Amino acid sequence: MKPSKTLFVICIALFTTAFTYAQQDFQGVAYYESKTTMDMDNFGGREMSPERKKMIMDRMKSFLEKSYTLTFNKTESTYKEEEQLEAPGQGRGFGGMMSSFTAGEQYKNVKSNQMLQEQEFFGKQFLIKDSLPKLAWKLTGETKQIGQYTCMKATAMKPVDQNDWRSMRRRGSDDDKKEDDNKDQAEKKTDTTQTASTNLLDEIEVPKEIEVTAWYTMQIPVNQGPGEYWGLPGLILEINADRTTILCSKIVLNPAEKEDIKVPSKGKEVTREEYSETVKKKMEEMREMYGGRGGRGGGRGGRGR
């Protein structure tokens, strides 16, 4: 039997088995671990000692490594972060700012093509309402095992939200030669701390799109997945997107105590575009604030005070 025919037979067998989960009150809970890597060297880390790097990464851990639960039925799901205690210092500075970019509880309804997300941003509560984002998934035919589930691979190009901190990087970070050439000139600046604060936001950029790889199982035939991901003929168990990996660690089907999948309702209702504009304005305010401080600091230095 040819490989393509073998794969087709496997798909049919898995899909047939999946109908055992087709009862009217079917529900499942999937547990995911998310991890985002960050290259400290692209954010001034080359001048830091290993101890300093480790201290910063420890403070950032709660934002780079997260645990989520996805509660789903045949048409709906809620995806929310599991609460965890913060280590000392994590709620301040850069870490405190990043917490305002962390997605709140998400609700997806594949039948009504609706996505709702509760989001707190700098003390204000929003309810982002939008249609489900659609990706042009390409099925590759590759398979692998995740736990007890046979998974298939799919890829897609995804537009990136310009406020998504997981894909933020330093502008021109790959141009190492240029950075080295400018190193001596940068070291001559008398107030490197203020310079870094002033320029950090200006130097950050986000790519317009990234490639996403998904692994889904037809043994659980629901059109769901972690976060904003969905649209495949089976539950998505793994996502690889830029520097972020989301991996399912446990699945409970038809739990003894079923959880009501509630539609979020807290916060000021806005569209995704309106929320992005709010974030953009806030970032511009912060850029002006830090720039103003840097300017005043430079003025004092010029007067010799």
GROMACS .gro file of C-alpha atoms in nm:
model
  305
    1MET     CA    1   0.000   0.000   0.000
    2LYS     CA    2   0.137   0.341  -0.095
    3PRO     CA    3   0.227   0.583   0.190
    4SER     CA    4  -0.045   0.830   0.086
    5LYS     CA    5  -0.310   0.558   0.093
    6THR     CA    6  -0.181   0.435   0.430
    7LEU     CA    7  -0.212   0.785   0.574
    8PHE     CA    8  -0.562   0.815   0.431
    9VAL     CA    9  -0.668   0.488   0.595
   10ILE     CA   10  -0.520   0.604   0.929
   11CYS     CA   11  -0.713   0.933   0.903
   12ILE     CA   12  -1.040   0.750   0.838
   13ALA     CA   13  -0.977   0.513   1.130
   14LEU     CA   14  -0.900   0.799   1.368
   15PHE     CA   15  -1.202   0.996   1.254
   16THR     CA   16  -1.428   0.693   1.300
   17THR     CA   17  -1.294   0.636   1.651
   18ALA     CA   18  -1.357   1.000   1.732
   19PHE     CA   19  -1.731   0.960   1.703
   20THR     CA   20  -1.727   0.791   2.042
   21TYR     CA   21  -1.701   1.148   2.178
   22ALA     CA   22  -2.002   1.277   1.985
   23GLN     CA   23  -2.263   1.259   2.262
   24GLN     CA   24  -2.477   1.569   2.315
   25ASP     CA   25  -2.322   1.676   2.650
   26PHE     CA   26  -1.962   1.603   2.551
   27GLN     CA   27  -1.699   1.817   2.727
   28GLY     CA   28  -1.327   1.806   2.775
   29VAL     CA   29  -1.051   1.993   2.958
   30ALA     CA   30  -0.701   2.026   2.811
   31TYR     CA   31  -0.405   2.155   3.011
   32TYR     CA   32  -0.130   2.346   2.830
   33GLU     CA   33   0.218   2.471   2.916
   34SER     CA   34   0.338   2.779   2.728
   35LYS     CA   35   0.702   2.884   2.707
   36THR     CA   36   0.851   3.187   2.531
   37THR     CA   37   1.225   3.227   2.485
   38MET     CA   38   1.398   3.566   2.491
   39ASP     CA   39   1.749   3.653   2.379
   40MET     CA   40   1.882   3.896   2.640
   41ASP     CA   41   2.174   3.990   2.412
   42ASN     CA   42   1.931   4.174   2.184
   43PHE     CA   43   1.816   4.394   2.472
   44GLY     CA   44   2.148   4.509   2.610
   45GLY     CA   45   2.235   4.177   2.770
   46ARG     CA   46   2.581   4.157   2.614
   47GLU     CA   47   2.706   4.411   2.867
   48MET     CA   48   2.550   4.227   3.162
   49SER     CA   49   2.716   3.978   3.388
   50PRO     CA   50   2.577   3.621   3.390
   51GLU     CA   51   2.443   3.684   3.741
   52ARG     CA   52   2.255   3.995   3.626
   53LYS     CA   53   2.108   3.808   3.327
   54LYS     CA   54   1.991   3.525   3.552
   55MET     CA   55   1.827   3.767   3.796
   56ILE     CA   56   1.633   3.938   3.515
   57MET     CA   57   1.526   3.607   3.358
   58ASP     CA   58   1.407   3.483   3.697
   59ARG     CA   59   1.192   3.794   3.732
   60MET     CA   60   1.056   3.745   3.381
   61LYS     CA   61   0.978   3.377   3.430
   62SER     CA   62   0.613   3.427   3.521
   63PHE     CA   63   0.561   3.607   3.188
   64LEU     CA   64   0.769   3.369   2.977
   65GLU     CA   65   0.634   3.044   3.123
   66LYS     CA   66   0.261   3.004   3.180
   67SER     CA   67   0.001   2.732   3.238
   68TYR     CA   68  -0.345   2.736   3.081
   69THR     CA   69  -0.663   2.532   3.076
   70LEU     CA   70  -0.890   2.493   2.773
   71THR     CA   71  -1.244   2.384   2.859
   72PHE     CA   72  -1.431   2.284   2.544
   73ASN     CA   73  -1.738   2.116   2.401
   74LYS     CA   74  -1.834   2.061   2.038
   75THR     CA   75  -1.879   2.431   1.955
   76GLU     CA   76  -1.746   2.645   2.245
   77SER     CA   77  -1.434   2.684   2.455
   78THR     CA   78  -1.279   2.901   2.724
   79TYR     CA   79  -0.904   2.941   2.753
   80LYS     CA   80  -0.766   3.092   3.072
   81GLU     CA   81  -0.437   3.121   3.254
   82GLU     CA   82  -0.392   2.931   3.578
   83GLU     CA   83  -0.318   3.168   3.863
   84GLN     CA   84   0.029   3.162   4.011
   85LEU     CA   85   0.207   3.351   4.285
   86GLU     CA   86   0.450   3.618   4.176
   87ALA     CA   87   0.807   3.617   4.298
   88PRO     CA   88   0.932   3.937   4.466
   89GLY     CA   89   0.996   4.213   4.214
   90GLN     CA   90   0.797   4.059   3.929
   91GLY     CA   91   0.514   4.309   3.948
   92ARG     CA   92   0.739   4.613   3.897
   93GLY     CA   93   0.935   4.768   3.614
   94PHE     CA   94   0.945   4.590   3.278
   95GLY     CA   95   0.765   4.287   3.419
   96GLY     CA   96   0.482   4.502   3.547
   97MET     CA   97   0.445   4.663   3.206
   98MET     CA   98   0.440   4.325   3.030
   99SER     CA   99   0.157   4.206   3.254
  100SER     CA  100  -0.064   4.465   3.083
  101PHE     CA  101  -0.004   4.290   2.750
  102THR     CA  102  -0.096   3.942   2.879
  103ALA     CA  103  -0.420   3.811   2.730
  104GLY     CA  104  -0.714   3.762   2.964
  105GLU     CA  105  -0.973   3.484   2.949
  106GLN     CA  106  -1.073   3.397   2.591
  107TYR     CA  107  -1.401   3.254   2.467
  108LYS     CA  108  -1.441   3.098   2.122
  109ASN     CA  109  -1.761   2.984   1.951
  110VAL     CA  110  -1.692   2.811   1.620
  111LYS     CA  111  -2.064   2.789   1.539
  112SER     CA  112  -2.127   3.165   1.562
  113ASN     CA  113  -1.771   3.254   1.450
  114GLN     CA  114  -1.721   3.468   1.761
  115MET     CA  115  -1.429   3.535   1.993
  116LEU     CA  116  -1.446   3.736   2.316
  117GLN     CA  117  -1.153   3.824   2.538
  118GLU     CA  118  -1.147   3.992   2.877
  119GLN     CA  119  -0.844   4.218   2.900
  120GLU     CA  120  -0.708   4.444   3.172
  121PHE     CA  121  -0.478   4.716   3.047
  122PHE     CA  122  -0.311   4.957   3.292
  123GLY     CA  123  -0.597   4.930   3.540
  124LYS     CA  124  -0.884   4.947   3.288
  125GLN     CA  125  -1.104   4.649   3.202
  126PHE     CA  126  -1.193   4.581   2.838
  127LEU     CA  127  -1.403   4.317   2.660
  128ILE     CA  128  -1.259   4.263   2.312
  129LYS     CA  129  -1.523   4.132   2.072
  130ASP     CA  130  -1.426   4.002   1.731
  131SER     CA  131  -1.484   3.729   1.476
  132LEU     CA  132  -1.259   3.424   1.494
  133PRO     CA  133  -0.924   3.480   1.320
  134LYS     CA  134  -0.892   3.249   1.020
  135LEU     CA  135  -0.564   3.093   0.916
  136ALA     CA  136  -0.504   2.921   0.582
  137TRP     CA  137  -0.386   2.591   0.729
  138LYS     CA  138  -0.181   2.361   0.504
  139LEU     CA  139  -0.191   1.992   0.601
  140THR     CA  140   0.153   1.836   0.553
  141GLY     CA  141   0.071   1.468   0.611
  142GLU     CA  142   0.339   1.437   0.880
  143THR     CA  143   0.244   1.262   1.204
  144LYS     CA  144   0.386   1.224   1.554
  145GLN     CA  145   0.273   1.098   1.890
  146ILE     CA  146   0.187   1.334   2.176
  147GLY     CA  147   0.107   1.122   2.478
  148GLN     CA  148  -0.153   0.867   2.374
  149TYR     CA  149  -0.272   1.072   2.077
  150THR     CA  150  -0.163   1.045   1.714
  151CYS     CA  151  -0.119   1.400   1.585
  152MET     CA  152  -0.096   1.549   1.237
  153LYS     CA  153   0.098   1.855   1.130
  154ALA     CA  154  -0.040   2.174   0.979
  155THR     CA  155   0.129   2.505   0.902
  156ALA     CA  156   0.008   2.858   0.831
  157MET     CA  157   0.132   3.215   0.803
  158LYS     CA  158  -0.019   3.432   1.076
  159PRO     CA  159  -0.039   3.813   1.086
  160VAL     CA  160   0.110   3.939   1.414
  161ASP     CA  161  -0.067   4.181   1.644
  162GLN     CA  162   0.178   4.470   1.676
  163ASN     CA  163   0.109   4.473   2.052
  164ASP     CA  164   0.202   4.106   2.098
  165TRP     CA  165   0.502   4.119   2.333
  166ARG     CA  166   0.593   3.756   2.259
  167SER     CA  167   0.719   3.857   1.914
  168MET     CA  168   0.882   4.185   2.016
  169ARG     CA  169   1.247   4.214   1.927
  170ARG     CA  170   1.512   4.479   1.901
  171ARG     CA  171   1.516   4.655   1.566
  172GLY     CA  172   1.804   4.527   1.356
  173SER     CA  173   1.900   4.269   1.620
  174ASP     CA  174   2.048   4.041   1.355
  175ASP     CA  175   2.291   4.306   1.235
  176ASP     CA  176   2.570   4.215   1.475
  177LYS     CA  177   2.840   4.385   1.274
  178LYS     CA  178   2.669   4.722   1.285
  179GLU     CA  179   2.613   4.683   1.658
  180ASP     CA  180   2.980   4.606   1.717
  181ASP     CA  181   3.090   4.904   1.503
  182ASN     CA  182   2.877   5.139   1.713
  183LYS     CA  183   2.979   4.986   2.043
  184ASP     CA  184   3.273   5.220   2.109
  185GLN     CA  185   3.066   5.527   2.032
  186ALA     CA  186   2.787   5.409   2.265
  187GLU     CA  187   3.029   5.356   2.550
  188LYS     CA  188   3.130   5.723   2.535
  189LYS     CA  189   2.784   5.837   2.641
  190THR     CA  190   2.789   5.954   2.999
  191ASP     CA  191   2.439   5.846   3.099
  192THR     CA  192   2.386   5.500   2.952
  193THR     CA  193   2.099   5.415   3.187
  194GLN     CA  194   1.889   5.713   3.074
  195THR     CA  195   1.982   5.651   2.710
  196ALA     CA  196   1.864   5.290   2.733
  197SER     CA  197   1.535   5.398   2.894
  198THR     CA  198   1.480   5.662   2.625
  199ASN     CA  199   1.557   5.441   2.325
  200LEU     CA  200   1.420   5.102   2.434
  201LEU     CA  201   1.063   5.156   2.313
  202ASP     CA  202   1.187   5.312   1.988
  203GLU     CA  203   1.413   5.015   1.917
  204ILE     CA  204   1.144   4.747   1.965
  205GLU     CA  205   0.973   4.610   1.656
  206VAL     CA  206   0.727   4.328   1.577
  207PRO     CA  207   0.734   4.125   1.253
  208LYS     CA  208   0.431   4.159   1.026
  209GLU     CA  209   0.374   3.783   1.010
  210ILE     CA  210   0.518   3.458   1.143
  211GLU     CA  211   0.492   3.091   1.049
  212VAL     CA  212   0.283   2.879   1.285
  213THR     CA  213   0.309   2.502   1.316
  214ALA     CA  214   0.022   2.310   1.475
  215TRP     CA  215  -0.012   1.945   1.575
  216TYR     CA  216  -0.374   1.827   1.606
  217THR     CA  217  -0.544   1.495   1.679
  218MET     CA  218  -0.851   1.365   1.501
  219GLN     CA  219  -0.909   1.133   1.797
  220ILE     CA  220  -1.078   1.436   1.956
  221PRO     CA  221  -1.281   1.584   1.667
  222VAL     CA  222  -1.342   1.935   1.797
  223ASN     CA  223  -1.254   2.249   1.602
  224GLN     CA  224  -1.064   2.401   1.896
  225GLY     CA  225  -0.718   2.479   2.025
  226PRO     CA  226  -0.522   2.696   2.271
  227GLY     CA  227  -0.557   3.074   2.255
  228GLU     CA  228  -0.674   3.211   1.923
  229TYR     CA  229  -0.585   2.890   1.737
  230TRP     CA  230  -0.860   2.675   1.587
  231GLY     CA  231  -0.987   2.563   1.245
  232LEU     CA  232  -0.844   2.211   1.215
  233PRO     CA  233  -1.040   1.882   1.210
  234GLY     CA  234  -0.924   1.790   1.560
  235LEU     CA  235  -0.809   1.937   1.891
  236ILE     CA  236  -0.475   2.121   1.859
  237LEU     CA  237  -0.228   1.977   2.112
  238GLU     CA  238   0.084   2.173   2.019
  239ILE     CA  239   0.157   2.514   1.870
  240ASN     CA  240   0.497   2.652   1.765
  241ALA     CA  241   0.476   3.023   1.682
  242ASP     CA  242   0.793   3.232   1.653
  243ARG     CA  243   0.962   3.201   1.996
  244THR     CA  244   0.657   3.055   2.173
  245THR     CA  245   0.568   2.688   2.217
  246ILE     CA  246   0.235   2.577   2.363
  247LEU     CA  247   0.215   2.207   2.450
  248CYS     CA  248  -0.073   2.006   2.591
  249SER     CA  249   0.031   1.809   2.900
  250LYS     CA  250  -0.300   1.647   2.999
  251ILE     CA  251  -0.652   1.589   2.867
  252VAL     CA  252  -0.961   1.493   3.064
  253LEU     CA  253  -1.261   1.392   2.853
  254ASN     CA  254  -1.611   1.405   2.999
  255PRO     CA  255  -1.501   1.497   3.356
  256ALA     CA  256  -1.729   1.389   3.638
  257GLU     CA  257  -1.796   1.754   3.724
  258LYS     CA  258  -1.863   1.949   3.408
  259GLU     CA  259  -1.790   2.322   3.399
  260ASP     CA  260  -2.030   2.575   3.251
  261ILE     CA  261  -1.874   2.748   2.954
  262LYS     CA  262  -1.981   3.106   3.016
  263VAL     CA  263  -1.968   3.396   2.772
  264PRO     CA  264  -1.743   3.674   2.918
  265SER     CA  265  -1.920   3.999   2.998
  266LYS     CA  266  -1.683   4.213   3.209
  267GLY     CA  267  -1.534   4.535   3.078
  268LYS     CA  268  -1.593   4.801   2.818
  269GLU     CA  269  -1.684   4.635   2.488
  270VAL     CA  270  -1.443   4.726   2.207
  271THR     CA  271  -1.331   4.581   1.877
  272ARG     CA  272  -0.981   4.447   1.829
  273GLU     CA  273  -0.892   4.755   1.626
  274GLU     CA  274  -1.022   4.991   1.895
  275TYR     CA  275  -0.827   4.809   2.165
  276SER     CA  276  -0.508   4.814   1.955
  277GLU     CA  277  -0.549   5.189   1.909
  278THR     CA  278  -0.584   5.232   2.287
  279VAL     CA  279  -0.261   5.039   2.343
  280LYS     CA  280  -0.084   5.236   2.071
  281LYS     CA  281  -0.177   5.568   2.232
  282LYS     CA  282  -0.055   5.446   2.572
  283MET     CA  283   0.277   5.338   2.426
  284GLU     CA  284   0.319   5.679   2.263
  285GLU     CA  285   0.253   5.845   2.599
  286MET     CA  286   0.519   5.626   2.762
  287ARG     CA  287   0.766   5.700   2.485
  288GLU     CA  288   0.715   6.075   2.533
  289MET     CA  289   0.742   6.040   2.909
  290TYR     CA  290   1.071   5.849   2.896
  291GLY     CA  291   1.201   6.078   2.623
  292GLY     CA  292   1.122   6.384   2.831
  293ARG     CA  293   1.305   6.243   3.131
  294GLY     CA  294   1.606   6.162   2.916
  295GLY     CA  295   1.608   6.515   2.774
  296ARG     CA  296   1.596   6.678   3.115
  297GLY     CA  297   1.868   6.448   3.239
  298GLY     CA  298   2.089   6.544   2.944
  299GLY     CA  299   2.024   6.914   3.012
  300ARG     CA  300   2.139   6.887   3.369
  301GLY     CA  301   2.453   6.710   3.258
  302GLY     CA  302   2.523   6.984   2.998
  303ARG     CA  303   2.504   7.252   3.265
  304GLY     CA  304   2.749   7.068   3.482
  305ARG     CA  305   2.518   7.021   3.778
   0.00000   0.00000   0.00000
